[in-house]
Coordinates of C-alpha atoms in Angstrom, one line a residue:
M122 CA 86.7 52.0 84.2
N123 CA 88.9 50.5 86.9
G124 CA 89.8 51.3 90.5
N125 CA 87.7 53.4 92.9
A126 CA 86.4 56.0 90.5
L127 CA 83.9 57.4 93.0
A128 CA 86.5 57.8 95.8
A129 CA 86.5 61.6 95.3
L130 CA 82.8 61.6 96.0
G131 CA 83.0 59.8 99.3
V132 CA 82.2 56.2 98.1
N133 CA 84.7 53.5 99.0
A134 CA 85.8 50.6 96.8
Q135 CA 83.4 48.0 98.3
E136 CA 80.4 50.3 97.9
E137 CA 81.3 51.2 94.4
A138 CA 81.7 47.5 93.4
V139 CA 78.1 46.8 94.7
Y140 CA 76.6 49.9 93.0
R141 CA 78.2 49.0 89.6
L142 CA 77.1 45.4 89.9
L143 CA 73.5 46.6 90.5
L144 CA 73.8 48.8 87.4
R145 CA 74.8 45.8 85.3
S146 CA 72.4 43.4 87.0
P147 CA 69.4 45.2 88.4
G148 CA 66.8 43.3 90.4
I149 CA 69.2 40.8 92.1
G150 CA 69.1 39.7 95.8
F151 CA 71.5 40.0 98.6
A152 CA 73.0 36.6 98.1
A153 CA 73.7 37.4 94.4
I154 CA 75.4 40.7 95.5
R155 CA 77.7 38.8 97.9
L156 CA 78.6 36.2 95.2
G157 CA 79.0 38.8 92.5
C158 CA 81.3 41.0 94.5
G159 CA 83.1 38.3 96.4
M160 CA 82.3 39.8 99.8
D161 CA 81.4 38.3 103.2
Q162 CA 78.0 39.0 104.7
D163 CA 79.1 41.9 107.0
V164 CA 81.0 43.8 104.3
A165 CA 78.3 43.4 101.7
G166 CA 75.6 44.3 104.2
A167 CA 77.4 47.5 105.3
A168 CA 77.9 48.5 101.6
V169 CA 74.3 48.0 100.7
A170 CA 73.1 49.9 103.8
R171 CA 75.3 52.9 103.0
L172 CA 74.3 52.9 99.4
R173 CA 70.7 53.1 100.4
D174 CA 71.5 56.0 102.8
L175 CA 73.3 57.8 99.9
G176 CA 70.3 57.2 97.6
M177 CA 72.4 55.2 95.2
V178 CA 70.4 52.0 95.3
R179 CA 66.7 51.1 95.9
E180 CA 65.2 48.0 97.3
M181 CA 62.1 46.5 95.6
P182 CA 59.4 46.3 98.4
G183 CA 58.5 42.7 99.3
R184 CA 61.0 41.1 96.9
G185 CA 64.3 41.6 98.7
T186 CA 66.0 42.6 95.5
F187 CA 68.0 45.7 94.7
S188 CA 68.7 48.0 91.7
G189 CA 71.1 50.9 91.1
N190 CA 69.6 54.4 90.6
D191 CA 70.3 56.6 87.6
P192 CA 74.1 57.4 87.6
R193 CA 73.5 61.0 86.4
A194 CA 71.3 61.7 89.4
V195 CA 73.6 59.8 91.8
V196 CA 76.8 61.6 90.7
E197 CA 75.1 65.0 90.9
R198 CA 73.8 64.2 94.4
L199 CA 77.1 62.9 95.6
A200 CA 78.9 65.9 94.2
R201 CA 76.6 68.4 96.0
R202 CA 77.0 66.4 99.2
R203 CA 80.8 66.4 98.8
V204 CA 81.0 70.1 98.0
H205 CA 78.8 70.9 101.0
G206 CA 81.1 68.9 103.2
L207 CA 84.3 70.5 101.8
Q208 CA 82.8 74.0 102.3
S209 CA 82.0 73.1 105.9
E210 CA 85.6 71.9 106.4
I211 CA 87.0 75.1 104.8
R212 CA 84.8 77.2 107.1
Q213 CA 86.1 75.3 110.1
V214 CA 89.7 75.8 108.9
V215 CA 89.3 79.5 108.3
S216 CA 87.5 80.0 111.7
S217 CA 90.4 78.2 113.4
R218 CA 92.8 81.1 112.6
H219 CA 92.0 82.6 116.0
V220 CA 94.1 79.7 117.4
V221 CA 97.2 81.6 116.1
D222 CA 96.6 84.3 118.7
V223 CA 96.7 81.7 121.5
L224 CA 99.9 80.1 120.1
L225 CA 101.5 83.5 119.5
D226 CA 100.9 84.5 123.1
D227 CA 102.8 81.3 124.2
Q228 CA 105.6 82.2 121.7
R229 CA 105.8 85.8 123.0
Q230 CA 106.1 84.6 126.6
G231 CA 109.1 82.5 125.6
Q232 CA 110.7 84.9 123.1
R233 CA 109.7 88.3 124.5
G234 CA 112.6 90.7 124.5
P235 CA 114.6 92.8 122.1
A236 CA 115.4 89.9 119.8
F237 CA 111.7 89.2 119.2
D238 CA 110.4 92.8 119.1
L239 CA 113.0 93.7 116.5
Q240 CA 114.4 91.2 114.0
R241 CA 116.5 91.6 110.9
V242 CA 115.8 89.7 107.7
E243 CA 118.7 89.5 105.3
G244 CA 118.4 89.4 101.5
I245 CA 115.4 90.1 99.2
D246 CA 114.3 86.5 98.9
Q247 CA 114.1 86.2 102.7
V248 CA 112.2 89.5 102.9
V249 CA 109.7 88.3 100.3
A250 CA 109.2 85.0 102.1
C251 CA 108.7 86.9 105.4
I252 CA 106.1 89.2 103.9
D253 CA 104.3 86.2 102.4
E254 CA 104.2 84.4 105.7
L255 CA 103.0 87.4 107.6
S256 CA 100.3 88.0 105.0
F257 CA 99.1 84.4 105.3
F258 CA 98.4 84.8 109.0
T259 CA 96.9 88.3 108.7
R260 CA 93.2 88.2 109.4
E261 CA 91.9 91.7 109.1
E262 CA 94.0 94.4 107.5
R263 CA 97.3 95.0 105.6
L264 CA 98.8 98.4 105.0
T265 CA 101.5 98.9 102.4
T266 CA 103.5 101.8 100.9
H267 CA 105.7 101.7 97.8
P268 CA 107.9 104.8 97.7
G269 CA 109.3 104.2 94.3
P270 CA 109.1 102.1 91.1
I271 CA 108.2 98.5 91.6
I272 CA 110.9 96.2 90.0
T273 CA 109.4 94.6 86.9
A274 CA 110.4 91.1 88.0
A275 CA 108.5 91.7 91.3
L276 CA 105.2 92.8 89.7
D277 CA 103.8 89.3 89.3
S278 CA 104.8 88.4 92.9
V279 CA 103.1 91.6 94.2
R280 CA 100.0 91.0 92.1
S281 CA 99.7 87.3 93.3
S282 CA 100.2 88.2 96.9
D283 CA 97.8 91.1 96.9
L284 CA 95.0 89.2 95.1
K285 CA 95.3 86.3 97.5
C286 CA 94.8 88.6 100.4
L287 CA 91.8 90.2 98.8
R288 CA 90.2 86.8 98.0
R289 CA 90.5 86.0 101.7
G290 CA 88.6 89.1 102.6
L291 CA 91.4 91.2 104.0
R292 CA 91.0 95.0 104.1
M293 CA 93.9 96.4 102.1
R294 CA 95.2 100.0 101.9
T295 CA 98.1 100.7 99.6
I296 CA 99.9 103.9 98.8
L297 CA 102.0 104.1 95.6
H298 CA 104.4 106.9 94.7
T299 CA 103.5 108.6 91.4
S300 CA 106.9 107.5 90.0
A301 CA 105.5 104.0 90.2
L302 CA 102.1 104.9 88.8
D303 CA 103.7 106.5 85.8
R304 CA 104.5 103.1 84.4
P305 CA 101.5 101.6 82.5
E306 CA 101.9 98.1 84.0
V307 CA 101.9 99.4 87.5
G308 CA 98.9 101.6 86.7
L309 CA 97.0 98.6 85.4
L310 CA 97.9 96.6 88.5
A311 CA 96.7 99.4 90.7
R312 CA 93.4 99.6 88.9
E313 CA 92.9 95.8 89.0
L314 CA 93.5 95.7 92.8
A315 CA 91.1 98.6 93.2
E316 CA 88.5 96.7 91.2
Q317 CA 89.0 93.7 93.5
G318 CA 88.3 95.7 96.6
A319 CA 91.7 97.2 97.6
D320 CA 91.9 100.9 98.5
V321 CA 94.8 102.2 96.4
R322 CA 96.1 105.7 96.5
G323 CA 98.9 107.7 95.0
T324 CA 101.1 110.5 96.2
A325 CA 104.0 112.6 94.9
G326 CA 105.1 113.4 98.4
P327 CA 107.8 111.7 100.6
L328 CA 107.0 108.0 101.2
E329 CA 108.7 105.3 103.3
R330 CA 108.7 101.6 102.5
I331 CA 106.4 100.0 105.1
V332 CA 104.1 96.9 105.3
I333 CA 101.9 96.6 108.4
F334 CA 100.0 93.5 109.3
D335 CA 96.9 93.7 111.6
R336 CA 98.5 96.7 113.3
Q337 CA 100.7 94.2 115.3
T338 CA 103.7 93.6 113.1
A339 CA 105.5 95.8 110.6
V340 CA 108.2 95.2 108.0
V341 CA 110.4 98.2 107.0
A342 CA 113.4 98.3 104.6
V343 CA 116.8 98.5 106.3
D344 CA 117.8 100.9 103.4
P345 CA 114.8 102.7 101.9
H346 CA 116.7 103.2 98.7
D347 CA 117.9 99.5 98.4
I348 CA 115.4 96.8 99.4
T349 CA 117.8 94.1 98.5
R350 CA 119.8 94.8 101.7
G351 CA 117.1 93.4 103.9
A352 CA 114.4 94.5 106.3
L353 CA 113.5 94.9 109.9
V354 CA 110.5 93.0 111.4
I355 CA 109.0 95.2 114.2
R356 CA 106.6 94.1 116.9
Q357 CA 107.6 96.7 119.6
P358 CA 104.3 98.5 120.5
G359 CA 105.9 102.0 120.7
L360 CA 107.6 101.7 117.3
L361 CA 104.4 100.2 115.8
A362 CA 102.3 103.1 117.0
N363 CA 104.7 105.6 115.3
L364 CA 104.7 103.7 112.1
L365 CA 100.9 103.5 112.1
A366 CA 100.7 107.3 112.7
L367 CA 103.1 107.9 109.9
F368 CA 101.1 105.7 107.5
E369 CA 97.8 107.5 108.4
R370 CA 99.5 110.8 107.8
R371 CA 100.7 109.8 104.4
W372 CA 97.3 108.3 103.7
S373 CA 95.5 111.6 104.4
Q374 CA 97.9 113.3 102.0
S375 CA 97.3 110.9 99.1
C376 CA 94.6 110.7 96.4
R377 CA 92.7 107.7 95.1
V378 CA 94.5 106.0 92.2
E379 CA 91.7 106.8 89.9
E380 CA 92.4 110.4 90.4
Q381 CA 96.2 109.9 89.8
L382 CA 95.9 108.2 86.4
P383 CA 94.4 109.7 83.3
G384 CA 91.1 108.3 82.1
E385 CA 90.4 107.3 78.6
T386 CA 89.1 110.7 77.6
E387 CA 92.1 112.4 79.1
R388 CA 94.4 110.1 77.2
Q389 CA 92.6 110.9 73.9
V390 CA 93.0 114.6 74.7
L391 CA 96.7 114.2 75.4
Q392 CA 97.1 112.3 72.2
A393 CA 95.3 115.1 70.3
M394 CA 97.5 117.7 72.0
A395 CA 100.6 115.9 70.7
R396 CA 99.2 115.7 67.1
V397 CA 97.5 119.0 66.5
D398 CA 98.4 122.7 67.2
K399 CA 94.9 124.2 67.5
D400 CA 92.2 123.5 70.1
E401 CA 89.6 123.7 67.4
A402 CA 91.2 120.8 65.5
G403 CA 91.6 118.7 68.6
A404 CA 88.0 119.2 69.7
R405 CA 86.7 118.4 66.2
E406 CA 88.9 115.3 66.0
L407 CA 87.5 114.0 69.3
G408 CA 83.9 115.0 68.6
M409 CA 83.6 117.3 71.6
S410 CA 82.8 120.9 72.1
L411 CA 85.7 123.4 72.1
R412 CA 84.8 124.5 75.6
A413 CA 85.0 120.9 76.9
Y414 CA 88.2 120.2 75.1
R415 CA 89.8 123.3 76.5
G416 CA 88.6 122.4 80.0
H417 CA 90.4 119.0 79.7
V418 CA 93.5 120.7 78.4
A419 CA 93.6 123.2 81.3
A420 CA 93.1 120.4 83.9
L421 CA 95.8 118.2 82.3
M422 CA 98.3 121.1 82.2
R423 CA 97.7 121.7 85.9
R424 CA 98.2 118.0 86.8
L425 CA 101.3 117.8 84.7
G426 CA 102.8 121.1 85.9
A427 CA 103.1 122.2 82.3
S428 CA 103.1 125.9 81.2
N429 CA 102.0 125.1 77.6
R430 CA 100.4 122.3 75.6
F431 CA 103.6 121.2 74.0
Q432 CA 105.3 120.8 77.4
A433 CA 102.2 118.9 78.7
A434 CA 102.5 116.4 75.8
L435 CA 106.2 115.9 76.5
V436 CA 105.6 115.3 80.2
A437 CA 102.7 112.9 79.5
R438 CA 105.0 110.9 77.1
D439 CA 107.7 110.8 79.8
R440 CA 105.1 109.4 82.2
N441 CA 103.9 106.8 79.6
W442 CA 100.4 108.3 79.7
I443 CA 100.4 108.3 75.9

């Protein structure tokens, strides 16, 4: 084992050299340490002193000799100490995000005006980069609406971005159109986000494409039917207030995603409806009472807007529910 193998644990090369010498030659004195490591008195003395503070070596009372402590216990102790230090640094870094407000105030004083309150971002790549950057600096809440199907190529990007926000403790509210939820992969993503703490809802009503960050900045599509054309970044208070009111109105008209997608029992009933003609056969196949089966059938027909069982099965297939 060469080099400074313990560097990641906060031990420098001189300290490691002394510790490893004492593992190979326990019970030697300070002069032997200096000679064995080729160090002058000050460097060797500083290394021994810090190793004692770290609990890596022990001095034999009255003898002036030193030995290295058990490497297993030493590495475990050093790792705990290092992790604790890193966690403390991370907390300091996270808590320093409030500095952004101070710096943004300076920026707003220099940039305040129409060009800052309303900016245009061209091209889908730039829009994605803009949303990622705004998400990174969001500290409390992100509000999002998806008015139509999510492009398959964008699903991984959406998932990665949303999960990062959730891991940072952001509050997330997302509204998806039912045309997006009809796709199984989008439905699975919506359920995953909900399980991780996001509040995800679906709606069949009109929906605009909006992302709002900390109620201070919004991104809206230039063309709601073609997101590749770019977006507007809005910071103007009056426009933001209207966008927030619009989001809350759409939110109040939506349902939780769990209520939008069929559960496992409902999927089984839909599959039975597609296979058998009679309710008695479907109920017997699923091992449930005829009354319960018919209750599921009636509820599914209402949700699907179908007038008969055959039509319900066709609509369910079109929505990829079965």
